[in-house]
Amino acid sequence: MKTAQEFVTSVRGLASQVYVLGDPVADPLTHPILRPSLNALAMTYQLAHDDSAIALMQTRSSLDGRPINCFTSIHRSPEDLVRKVQALRRLGQETGTCFQRCVGWDALNALYSTTFEIDQAKGTSYHKRFLDYLKSVQENDWVLNGAMTDVKGDRSKRPSEQADPDLFVHVVERQRNGIIVRGAKAHQTGAVFSHEIVVMPTLALRSSESDYALAFAIPVNTPGVIHIVGRQASDTRKLEGTTFDVGNVRFGGHEVLVILDNVFVPWERVFMCGEYEFAGMLVERFAGYHRQSYGGCKAGVGDVLIGATATAAEYAGVAEAAHVKRKIGEMIHLNETLYACGIACSHLSQPTASGVYLVDLLLANVCKQNVTRFPYEIARLAEDIAGGLMVTMPSKKDWDNPRLRPYIEKYLKGVAEVPTEDRLRILRLIENFTLGTAAVAYRTESMHGAGSPEAQVIMIARQSNLAQKKEWAKKLAGIIPDWDDVRGWLAKEMAETQASLN
């Protein structure tokens, strides 16, 4: 297992074509907009060597029994899945942002079972290739950038119907040694500091769309891979050389549009190529794992936001107000509900044919559907308690102006014993969570990450067994004529009760 420093060293110079705000980046590790993301990823390595977190962050390989970082592991029991949610919550608490390694972990587990079942049905050798790849992932402790979301183009059209076929990643040429692929993957969290890109299809496919039925892994520095880093609210504050106005002074995330411009993939790195019948299975299983993940990471980040809000209330002298206590209590209730769903779908997981455990898909989708709502309400309550100063306070440049600072110190002070600077810093942190760069990881990602709300609604309807629910109701209403069975059961119960009284 790598240490945090070994991880940083291992990704230096790896992603060669990176663009931020239109300019090529020579050294992503030192770029102010990207560095907080590197720090967050490094925590997934640091905690694996921290005595307080080893039980969550370390596990043993299902391949050879060696100790490995949990982010490279395969889930072999419900307990593994419960520990996953607990580990993600801990990392959310430590970083207050997305730590960017969950998608690759979820991709590994979805590919494990799906490649196994493709081979069973088709007589292919994808699973063996995948196991060889998994061994390399564990031996090298790689960060995997799970790449599922295609750009999709005209949403009213299928992949095969698009005016431009590149709007979904697809095979453009099959060669003796491998395949050439082209397309793009959007919203790729942490891509610049990943070791590998693991590509999957983005939706269930039809027979006419077999060229889009692709799963493969490539190094992040493969020729033809281009990273265009996306904008985030207030991101240029990181260029000002101070942490005062940033909010989260150490950690952050980045999102990337990853271009695959005629990229060569050797056959040994291809885990699906044309098996369109299994694209839906892979998407569904990956989505289930990732929707479970949000019950951990979003609860952990929520813990920090709740703590920041309670601190802001103390600094303003309103912590004992009844309405403030009630609102913070509601924030805690909503946050723990997210966590409870993540734990529940893990406890009720079942083994697939390959032996890897799959979360309860209904509860995993309920978990994510709650995540599309509750963080927004938690953020609203945080803004309510923080007050308008959160978004109107002066900047660090004003603070550093010797003429202005005495006025800011005097007029923006809360309770007497708390330095004004501390009050402003905690308000900046809340601003960052609700409106700034961290809002990407907490609010927008809560809505659209792992599938937007309608995707969960569809899966909830599919998994909820509505027909059985209607049958139960019809029996109790007397619509289904099984009253004789019910009457016989009641008569027996009454006779047994009477006999016991006698």
Coordinates of N, CA and C in Angstrom, one line a residue, residues 60-267:
R60 N -8.0 -7.2 3.2 CA -7.1 -8.2 2.6 C -7.7 -8.6 1.2
S61 N -6.7 -8.8 0.3 CA -7.1 -9.1 -1.1 C -7.8 -10.4 -1.2
S62 N -8.9 -10.5 -2.0 CA -9.5 -11.8 -2.2 C -8.8 -12.6 -3.2
L63 N -7.7 -12.1 -3.8 CA -6.9 -12.8 -4.7 C -5.8 -13.6 -4.0
D64 N -5.1 -12.9 -3.1 CA -3.9 -13.6 -2.5 C -3.8 -13.3 -1.0
G65 N -4.7 -12.7 -0.4 CA -4.8 -12.5 1.1 C -3.8 -11.4 1.6
R66 N -3.2 -10.7 0.7 CA -2.2 -9.6 1.2 C -3.0 -8.4 1.7
P67 N -2.5 -7.6 2.6 CA -3.2 -6.4 3.0 C -3.2 -5.4 1.8
I68 N -4.3 -4.8 1.6 CA -4.5 -3.8 0.6 C -5.3 -2.6 1.0
N69 N -5.2 -1.5 0.3 CA -6.1 -0.4 0.5 C -7.5 -0.8 0.2
C70 N -8.5 -0.4 1.0 CA -9.9 -0.8 0.7 C -10.4 -0.4 -0.7
F71 N -9.8 0.7 -1.2 CA -10.3 1.2 -2.5 C -9.9 0.3 -3.7
T72 N -9.2 -0.7 -3.4 CA -8.8 -1.7 -4.5 C -9.4 -3.0 -4.2
S73 N -10.4 -3.1 -3.3 CA -10.9 -4.4 -2.8 C -12.2 -4.8 -3.5
I74 N -12.5 -6.1 -3.4 CA -13.7 -6.7 -3.9 C -14.6 -7.0 -2.7
H75 N -15.9 -6.7 -2.7 CA -16.8 -6.9 -1.6 C -17.2 -8.4 -1.5
R76 N -16.8 -9.1 -0.5 CA -17.1 -10.5 -0.3 C -18.1 -10.8 0.7
S77 N -18.7 -9.8 1.3 CA -19.7 -10.0 2.4 C -20.5 -8.8 2.6
P78 N -21.6 -8.9 3.3 CA -22.3 -7.6 3.7 C -21.5 -6.8 4.6
E79 N -20.6 -7.4 5.5 CA -19.8 -6.6 6.4 C -18.8 -5.7 5.6
D80 N -18.3 -6.3 4.4 CA -17.4 -5.5 3.6 C -18.1 -4.2 3.1
L81 N -19.4 -4.4 2.7 CA -20.1 -3.2 2.2 C -20.5 -2.2 3.3
V82 N -20.7 -2.7 4.5 CA -21.0 -1.8 5.6 C -19.7 -1.0 5.9
R83 N -18.5 -1.7 6.0 CA -17.3 -1.0 6.2 C -17.0 0.1 5.1
K84 N -17.4 -0.2 3.9 CA -17.2 0.7 2.8 C -18.0 2.0 3.2
V85 N -19.2 2.0 3.6 CA -20.0 3.2 3.9 C -19.3 3.9 5.1
Q86 N -18.9 3.1 6.1 CA -18.2 3.8 7.2 C -16.9 4.5 6.8
A87 N -16.2 3.8 6.0 CA -14.9 4.4 5.5 C -15.2 5.7 4.7
L88 N -16.2 5.7 3.9 CA -16.5 6.9 3.1 C -16.9 8.0 4.0
R89 N -17.7 7.7 5.0 CA -18.1 8.8 6.0 C -16.9 9.4 6.7
R90 N -16.0 8.5 7.1 CA -14.8 9.0 7.8 C -14.0 9.9 6.9
L91 N -13.9 9.6 5.6 CA -13.1 10.4 4.7 C -13.8 11.7 4.4
G92 N -15.2 11.7 4.4 CA -15.9 12.9 4.2 C -15.7 13.9 5.4
Q93 N -15.6 13.3 6.6 CA -15.4 14.1 7.8 C -14.0 14.7 7.8
E94 N -13.0 13.9 7.3 CA -11.6 14.4 7.3 C -11.4 15.5 6.2
T95 N -12.1 15.4 5.0 CA -11.8 16.2 3.9 C -12.8 17.3 3.6
G96 N -14.1 17.1 4.0 CA -15.1 18.0 3.7 C -15.4 18.2 2.2
T97 N -15.0 17.2 1.4 CA -15.2 17.3 0.0 C -15.3 15.8 -0.6
C98 N -15.3 15.8 -1.9 CA -15.3 14.5 -2.6 C -13.8 14.1 -2.6
F99 N -13.5 12.8 -2.2 CA -12.1 12.4 -2.2 C -11.8 11.5 -3.4
Q100 N -12.8 11.3 -4.4 CA -12.5 11.0 -5.8 C -12.1 9.6 -6.1
R101 N -12.2 8.7 -5.1 CA -11.8 7.4 -5.4 C -12.9 6.3 -5.4
C102 N -14.1 6.7 -5.1 CA -15.2 5.8 -5.0 C -15.6 5.2 -6.3
V103 N -15.6 6.1 -7.4 CA -16.2 5.6 -8.6 C -15.3 4.4 -9.2
G104 N -14.0 4.6 -9.1 CA -13.2 3.5 -9.5 C -13.4 2.2 -8.7
W105 N -13.6 2.3 -7.4 CA -13.9 1.2 -6.5 C -15.2 0.5 -6.9
D106 N -16.2 1.3 -7.2 CA -17.5 0.8 -7.6 C -17.4 0.1 -9.0
A107 N -16.6 0.7 -9.9 CA -16.4 0.1 -11.2 C -15.7 -1.3 -11.1
L108 N -14.7 -1.4 -10.2 CA -14.1 -2.7 -10.0 C -15.1 -3.8 -9.6
N109 N -15.9 -3.5 -8.7 CA -16.9 -4.5 -8.2 C -18.0 -4.8 -9.2
A110 N -18.4 -3.8 -10.0 CA -19.4 -4.1 -11.0 C -18.8 -4.9 -12.1
L111 N -17.6 -4.6 -12.5 CA -16.9 -5.4 -13.6 C -16.6 -6.8 -13.2
Y112 N -16.3 -7.0 -11.9 CA -16.0 -8.3 -11.4 C -17.1 -9.3 -11.7
S113 N -18.3 -8.9 -11.3 CA -19.4 -9.9 -11.4 C -19.9 -9.9 -12.9
T114 N -19.9 -8.8 -13.6 CA -20.4 -8.7 -14.9 C -19.5 -9.5 -15.9
T115 N -18.2 -9.4 -15.8 CA -17.3 -10.1 -16.7 C -17.5 -11.6 -16.4
F116 N -17.7 -12.0 -15.1 CA -17.9 -13.4 -14.8 C -19.1 -14.0 -15.5
E117 N -20.2 -13.2 -15.5 CA -21.4 -13.7 -16.1 C -21.4 -13.6 -17.7
I118 N -20.7 -12.7 -18.2 CA -20.5 -12.7 -19.7 C -19.8 -13.9 -20.1
D119 N -18.7 -14.3 -19.4 CA -17.9 -15.5 -19.7 C -18.8 -16.7 -19.6
Q120 N -19.6 -16.8 -18.6 CA -20.5 -18.0 -18.4 C -21.5 -18.1 -19.6
A121 N -22.0 -17.0 -20.1 CA -23.0 -17.0 -21.1 C -22.4 -17.1 -22.5
K122 N -21.2 -16.5 -22.7 CA -20.6 -16.4 -24.0 C -19.4 -17.2 -24.3
G123 N -18.8 -17.7 -23.2 CA -17.5 -18.5 -23.4 C -16.3 -17.6 -23.7
T124 N -16.4 -16.3 -23.3 CA -15.3 -15.4 -23.5 C -14.3 -15.5 -22.3
S125 N -13.3 -14.7 -22.4 CA -12.2 -14.7 -21.4 C -12.1 -13.4 -20.7
Y126 N -13.1 -12.6 -20.6 CA -13.0 -11.3 -20.0 C -12.7 -11.3 -18.5
H127 N -13.3 -12.3 -17.8 CA -13.1 -12.3 -16.4 C -11.6 -12.6 -16.0
K128 N -11.0 -13.5 -16.8 CA -9.6 -13.8 -16.5 C -8.7 -12.5 -16.8
R129 N -9.0 -11.8 -17.9 CA -8.4 -10.5 -18.1 C -8.6 -9.5 -17.0
F130 N -9.8 -9.5 -16.5 CA -10.1 -8.6 -15.4 C -9.4 -9.0 -14.1
L131 N -9.3 -10.2 -13.8 CA -8.6 -10.7 -12.6 C -7.1 -10.3 -12.7
D132 N -6.5 -10.4 -13.9 CA -5.1 -10.0 -14.1 C -5.0 -8.5 -13.9
Y133 N -5.9 -7.8 -14.4 CA -5.9 -6.3 -14.2 C -6.1 -6.0 -12.7
L134 N -7.1 -6.6 -12.0 CA -7.3 -6.4 -10.6 C -6.0 -6.6 -9.8
K135 N -5.3 -7.7 -10.1 CA -4.0 -7.9 -9.4 C -3.1 -6.7 -9.6
S136 N -3.0 -6.2 -10.8 CA -2.1 -5.0 -11.0 C -2.6 -3.8 -10.2
V137 N -3.9 -3.6 -10.1 CA -4.5 -2.5 -9.4 C -4.1 -2.6 -7.9
Q138 N -4.3 -3.8 -7.3 CA -4.0 -4.0 -5.9 C -2.5 -3.9 -5.6
E139 N -1.7 -4.5 -6.5 CA -0.2 -4.5 -6.3 C 0.3 -3.0 -6.3
N140 N -0.3 -2.2 -7.2 CA 0.2 -0.8 -7.4 C -0.5 0.2 -6.6
D141 N -1.7 -0.2 -6.0 CA -2.5 0.7 -5.2 C -2.9 1.9 -6.1
W142 N -3.5 1.6 -7.2 CA -3.8 2.7 -8.2 C -5.1 3.4 -7.8
V143 N -5.2 4.7 -8.2 CA -6.4 5.4 -8.2 C -7.0 5.2 -9.6
L144 N -8.3 4.7 -9.6 CA -9.0 4.5 -10.9 C -10.1 5.5 -11.1
N145 N -10.0 6.1 -12.3 CA -11.1 7.1 -12.7 C -12.2 6.3 -13.4
G146 N -13.2 6.0 -12.7 CA -14.4 5.3 -13.3 C -15.1 6.2 -14.2
A147 N -15.1 5.8 -15.5 CA -15.7 6.7 -16.5 C -16.9 6.1 -17.2
M148 N -18.1 6.5 -16.7 CA -19.3 6.0 -17.2 C -20.1 7.0 -18.1
T149 N -20.1 8.3 -17.7 CA -21.1 9.2 -18.2 C -20.6 9.7 -19.6
D150 N -21.3 9.3 -20.7 CA -21.1 9.9 -22.0 C -21.7 11.3 -22.1
V151 N -21.3 12.0 -23.1 CA -21.9 13.4 -23.2 C -23.3 13.4 -23.8
K152 N -23.6 12.3 -24.5 CA -25.0 12.0 -24.9 C -25.6 12.8 -26.1
G153 N -25.2 14.0 -26.3 CA -25.7 14.8 -27.5 C -27.2 15.1 -27.4
D154 N -27.9 14.7 -28.4 CA -29.4 14.8 -28.4 C -30.0 13.8 -27.6
R155 N -30.5 14.2 -26.4 CA -31.0 13.2 -25.4 C -32.3 12.5 -25.9
S156 N -32.9 12.9 -27.0 CA -34.1 12.2 -27.5 C -33.7 11.1 -28.4
K157 N -32.4 10.9 -28.7 CA -31.9 9.9 -29.6 C -31.0 8.9 -29.0
R158 N -31.1 7.7 -29.4 CA -30.2 6.6 -29.0 C -28.8 6.8 -29.5
P159 N -27.8 6.1 -28.9 CA -26.4 6.3 -29.4 C -26.3 6.1 -30.9
S160 N -27.0 5.0 -31.4 CA -26.8 4.7 -32.9 C -27.6 5.7 -33.7
E161 N -28.4 6.6 -33.1 CA -29.2 7.6 -33.9 C -28.6 9.0 -33.9
Q162 N -27.5 9.2 -33.2 CA -26.9 10.5 -33.1 C -26.3 10.9 -34.4
A163 N -26.4 12.2 -34.7 CA -25.8 12.8 -35.9 C -24.3 12.6 -35.9
D164 N -23.7 12.6 -34.7 CA -22.2 12.4 -34.5 C -22.1 11.2 -33.7
P165 N -21.5 10.1 -34.2 CA -21.4 8.8 -33.4 C -20.5 9.0 -32.2
D166 N -19.6 10.0 -32.2 CA -18.6 10.1 -31.1 C -19.2 10.7 -29.8
L167 N -20.5 11.0 -29.8 CA -21.2 11.5 -28.6 C -21.4 10.4 -27.6
F168 N -21.2 9.2 -28.0 CA -21.0 8.1 -27.0 C -19.7 7.4 -27.4
V169 N -19.0 7.0 -26.4 CA -17.7 6.3 -26.6 C -18.0 5.0 -27.4
H170 N -17.2 4.7 -28.5 CA -17.4 3.6 -29.3 C -16.2 3.1 -29.9
V171 N -16.2 1.8 -30.4 CA -15.1 1.3 -31.2 C -15.1 1.9 -32.6
V172 N -14.0 2.3 -33.1 CA -13.9 2.8 -34.5 C -13.1 1.8 -35.3
E173 N -12.3 1.0 -34.7 CA -11.5 0.0 -35.4 C -11.1 -1.2 -34.5
R174 N -11.3 -2.4 -35.0 CA -10.8 -3.6 -34.3 C -9.5 -4.0 -35.0
Q175 N -8.4 -4.2 -34.2 CA -7.1 -4.6 -34.8 C -6.7 -5.9 -34.1
R176 N -5.7 -6.5 -34.7 CA -5.2 -7.8 -34.1 C -4.8 -7.7 -32.7
N177 N -4.2 -6.6 -32.3 CA -3.7 -6.4 -30.9 C -4.6 -5.6 -30.0
G178 N -5.7 -5.1 -30.5 CA -6.5 -4.3 -29.7 C -7.6 -3.5 -30.5
I179 N -8.1 -2.5 -29.9 CA -9.2 -1.7 -30.5 C -8.8 -0.2 -30.5
I180 N -9.4 0.5 -31.4 CA -9.3 2.0 -31.4 C -10.6 2.5 -31.0
V181 N -10.7 3.4 -30.0 CA -11.9 4.0 -29.5 C -11.9 5.5 -29.6
R182 N -13.1 6.1 -29.7 CA -13.2 7.5 -29.7 C -14.5 8.0 -29.0
G183 N -14.4 9.2 -28.4 CA -15.6 9.7 -27.7 C -15.1 10.6 -26.6
A184 N -16.0 10.8 -25.6 CA -15.6 11.6 -24.4 C -16.4 11.2 -23.2
K185 N -15.9 11.3 -22.0 CA -16.6 11.1 -20.8 C -16.6 12.3 -20.0
A186 N -17.8 12.7 -19.5 CA -18.0 14.0 -18.8 C -18.0 13.8 -17.3
H187 N -17.8 14.9 -16.6 CA -18.0 14.9 -15.1 C -17.0 13.9 -14.4
Q188 N -15.8 13.8 -14.9 CA -14.9 12.8 -14.4 C -14.1 13.4 -13.2
T189 N -14.6 13.0 -12.0 CA -14.0 13.5 -10.8 C -12.6 13.0 -10.5
G190 N -11.7 13.9 -10.3 CA -10.3 13.5 -9.9 C -9.5 12.9 -11.0
A191 N -10.0 13.1 -12.3 CA -9.3 12.4 -13.4 C -7.8 12.7 -13.5
V192 N -7.5 14.0 -13.3 CA -6.1 14.4 -13.6 C -5.1 13.6 -12.7
F193 N -5.5 13.3 -11.5 CA -4.6 12.6 -10.5 C -4.9 11.1 -10.4
S194 N -5.6 10.5 -11.4 CA -5.8 9.1 -11.4 C -4.6 8.4 -12.1
H195 N -4.4 7.2 -11.8 CA -3.4 6.4 -12.5 C -4.0 5.7 -13.8
E196 N -5.3 5.4 -13.7 CA -6.0 4.6 -14.7 C -7.3 5.2 -15.0
I197 N -7.8 5.0 -16.2 CA -9.2 5.3 -16.6 C -9.9 4.0 -16.9
V198 N -11.0 3.8 -16.2 CA -11.8 2.6 -16.4 C -13.1 3.0 -17.1
V199 N -13.3 2.6 -18.3 CA -14.4 3.1 -19.1 C -15.5 2.0 -19.1
M200 N -16.7 2.5 -19.0 CA -17.9 1.6 -19.0 C -19.0 2.2 -19.9
P201 N -19.9 1.4 -20.4 CA -21.1 2.0 -21.1 C -21.9 2.8 -20.2
T202 N -22.7 3.7 -20.7 CA -23.5 4.6 -19.9 C -25.0 4.3 -19.8
L203 N -25.4 3.3 -20.6 CA -26.8 2.9 -20.5 C -27.0 1.5 -21.1
A204 N -28.2 0.9 -20.9 CA -28.5 -0.4 -21.6 C -28.5 -0.2 -23.1
L205 N -28.1 -1.2 -23.8 CA -27.9 -1.0 -25.3 C -28.7 -2.1 -26.0
R206 N -28.9 -1.8 -27.3 CA -29.6 -2.7 -28.2 C -28.6 -3.4 -29.2
S207 N -29.1 -4.4 -29.9 CA -28.2 -5.1 -30.8 C -27.5 -4.2 -31.9
S208 N -28.2 -3.2 -32.3 CA -27.7 -2.3 -33.3 C -26.6 -1.3 -32.7
E209 N -26.3 -1.4 -31.4 CA -25.4 -0.5 -30.7 C -24.2 -1.3 -30.1
S210 N -23.9 -2.4 -30.7 CA -22.8 -3.2 -30.1 C -21.5 -2.5 -30.0
D211 N -21.2 -1.6 -31.0 CA -20.0 -0.9 -30.9 C -19.8 0.0 -29.7
Y212 N -20.9 0.3 -29.1 CA -20.9 1.1 -27.8 C -20.9 0.3 -26.6
A213 N -21.0 -1.0 -26.7 CA -20.9 -1.9 -25.5 C -19.4 -2.1 -25.2
L214 N -18.9 -1.2 -24.5 CA -17.4 -1.2 -24.2 C -17.1 -1.1 -22.7
A215 N -16.2 -1.9 -22.3 CA -15.5 -1.7 -21.0 C -14.1 -2.0 -21.1
F216 N -13.2 -1.1 -20.6 CA -11.8 -1.2 -20.8 C -11.1 -0.3 -19.8
A217 N -9.8 -0.6 -19.6 CA -8.9 0.2 -18.7 C -7.7 0.7 -19.5
I218 N -7.3 1.9 -19.3 CA -6.1 2.5 -19.9 C -5.4 3.4 -18.9
P219 N -4.0 3.5 -19.0 CA -3.3 4.4 -18.2 C -3.7 5.8 -18.6
V220 N -3.7 6.7 -17.6 CA -4.2 8.1 -17.8 C -3.3 8.9 -18.8
N221 N -2.1 8.4 -19.0 CA -1.2 9.1 -20.0 C -1.2 8.4 -21.4
T222 N -2.2 7.6 -21.6 CA -2.3 7.0 -23.0 C -2.4 8.1 -24.0
P223 N -1.7 7.9 -25.2 CA -1.8 8.9 -26.2 C -3.3 9.1 -26.7
G224 N -3.7 10.3 -26.9 CA -5.0 10.6 -27.3 C -6.0 10.9 -26.2
V225 N -5.5 10.8 -24.9 CA -6.3 11.2 -23.8 C -6.1 12.7 -23.4
I226 N -7.1 13.5 -23.4 CA -7.0 14.9 -23.1 C -7.9 15.3 -22.0
H227 N -7.4 16.0 -21.0 CA -8.2 16.5 -19.8 C -8.5 17.9 -19.9
I228 N -9.8 18.3 -20.0 CA -10.2 19.7 -20.0 C -10.9 19.9 -18.6
V229 N -10.3 20.6 -17.7 CA -10.8 20.8 -16.4 C -12.0 21.7 -16.4
G230 N -13.1 21.4 -15.7 CA -14.3 22.2 -15.7 C -14.2 23.4 -14.7
R231 N -15.0 24.4 -15.0 CA -15.1 25.6 -14.0 C -15.9 25.2 -12.8
Q232 N -15.6 25.8 -11.7 CA -16.4 25.7 -10.5 C -16.6 27.0 -9.9
A233 N -17.7 27.2 -9.2 CA -18.0 28.5 -8.6 C -16.9 29.0 -7.7
S234 N -16.4 30.2 -7.8 CA -15.4 30.8 -7.0 C -14.0 30.1 -7.1
D235 N -13.8 29.3 -8.2 CA -12.5 28.6 -8.3 C -11.3 29.5 -8.4
T236 N -11.5 30.7 -9.0 CA -10.3 31.6 -9.1 C -9.8 32.2 -7.8
R237 N -10.6 32.0 -6.8 CA -10.2 32.4 -5.4 C -8.9 31.7 -5.1
K238 N -8.8 30.4 -5.6 CA -7.6 29.6 -5.3 C -6.3 30.2 -5.9
L239 N -6.5 31.1 -6.9 CA -5.3 31.7 -7.5 C -4.8 32.9 -6.8
E240 N -5.5 33.3 -5.8 CA -5.2 34.6 -5.1 C -4.1 34.5 -4.1
G241 N -3.6 33.3 -3.8 CA -2.5 33.1 -2.9 C -2.8 33.1 -1.4
T242 N -4.1 33.0 -1.1 CA -4.5 33.0 0.3 C -5.6 32.0 0.5
T243 N -5.7 31.4 1.7 CA -6.8 30.5 2.0 C -8.0 31.2 2.7
F244 N -7.8 32.4 3.0 CA -8.9 33.1 3.8 C -10.2 33.1 3.1
D245 N -10.3 33.4 1.8 CA -11.5 33.4 1.1 C -12.0 32.1 0.4
V246 N -11.2 31.1 0.6 CA -11.4 29.8 0.0 C -12.5 29.0 0.7
G247 N -12.4 29.0 2.0 CA -13.3 28.2 2.9 C -12.7 27.0 3.4
N248 N -12.6 26.0 2.6 CA -11.9 24.7 2.9 C -10.4 25.0 2.6
V249 N -9.6 25.1 3.6 CA -8.2 25.6 3.3 C -7.3 24.6 2.8
R250 N -7.6 23.3 2.8 CA -6.7 22.2 2.3 C -7.3 21.4 1.2
F251 N -8.6 21.1 1.2 CA -9.1 20.1 0.3 C -10.1 20.6 -0.7
G252 N -10.2 19.9 -1.8 CA -11.2 20.3 -2.8 C -11.3 19.1 -3.9
G253 N -12.0 19.4 -4.9 CA -12.1 18.4 -6.0 C -12.0 19.1 -7.4
H254 N -11.9 18.3 -8.4 CA -12.0 18.9 -9.8 C -12.8 17.9 -10.7
E255 N -13.4 18.5 -11.7 CA -14.2 17.7 -12.6 C -13.6 17.9 -14.0
V256 N -13.6 16.8 -14.8 CA -12.9 16.9 -16.1 C -13.8 16.4 -17.2
L257 N -13.7 17.0 -18.4 CA -14.2 16.4 -19.6 C -13.0 15.7 -20.2
V258 N -13.1 14.3 -20.2 CA -12.0 13.5 -20.7 C -12.3 13.1 -22.2
I259 N -11.4 13.6 -23.0 CA -11.5 13.3 -24.5 C -10.7 12.0 -24.8
L260 N -11.3 11.1 -25.5 CA -10.6 9.9 -26.0 C -10.5 10.0 -27.5
D261 N -9.4 10.5 -28.0 CA -9.2 10.9 -29.4 C -8.4 9.8 -30.1
N262 N -9.2 8.8 -30.7 CA -8.5 7.6 -31.3 C -7.5 7.0 -30.4
V263 N -8.0 6.5 -29.3 CA -7.1 5.9 -28.3 C -7.0 4.4 -28.5
F264 N -5.8 3.9 -28.5 CA -5.6 2.4 -28.7 C -5.7 1.7 -27.3
V265 N -6.5 0.6 -27.3 CA -6.6 -0.2 -26.1 C -6.2 -1.6 -26.4
P266 N -5.2 -2.2 -25.8 CA -4.8 -3.6 -26.1 C -5.9 -4.5 -25.6
W267 N -6.0 -5.7 -26.2 CA -7.1 -6.6 -25.9 C -7.0 -7.1 -24.4

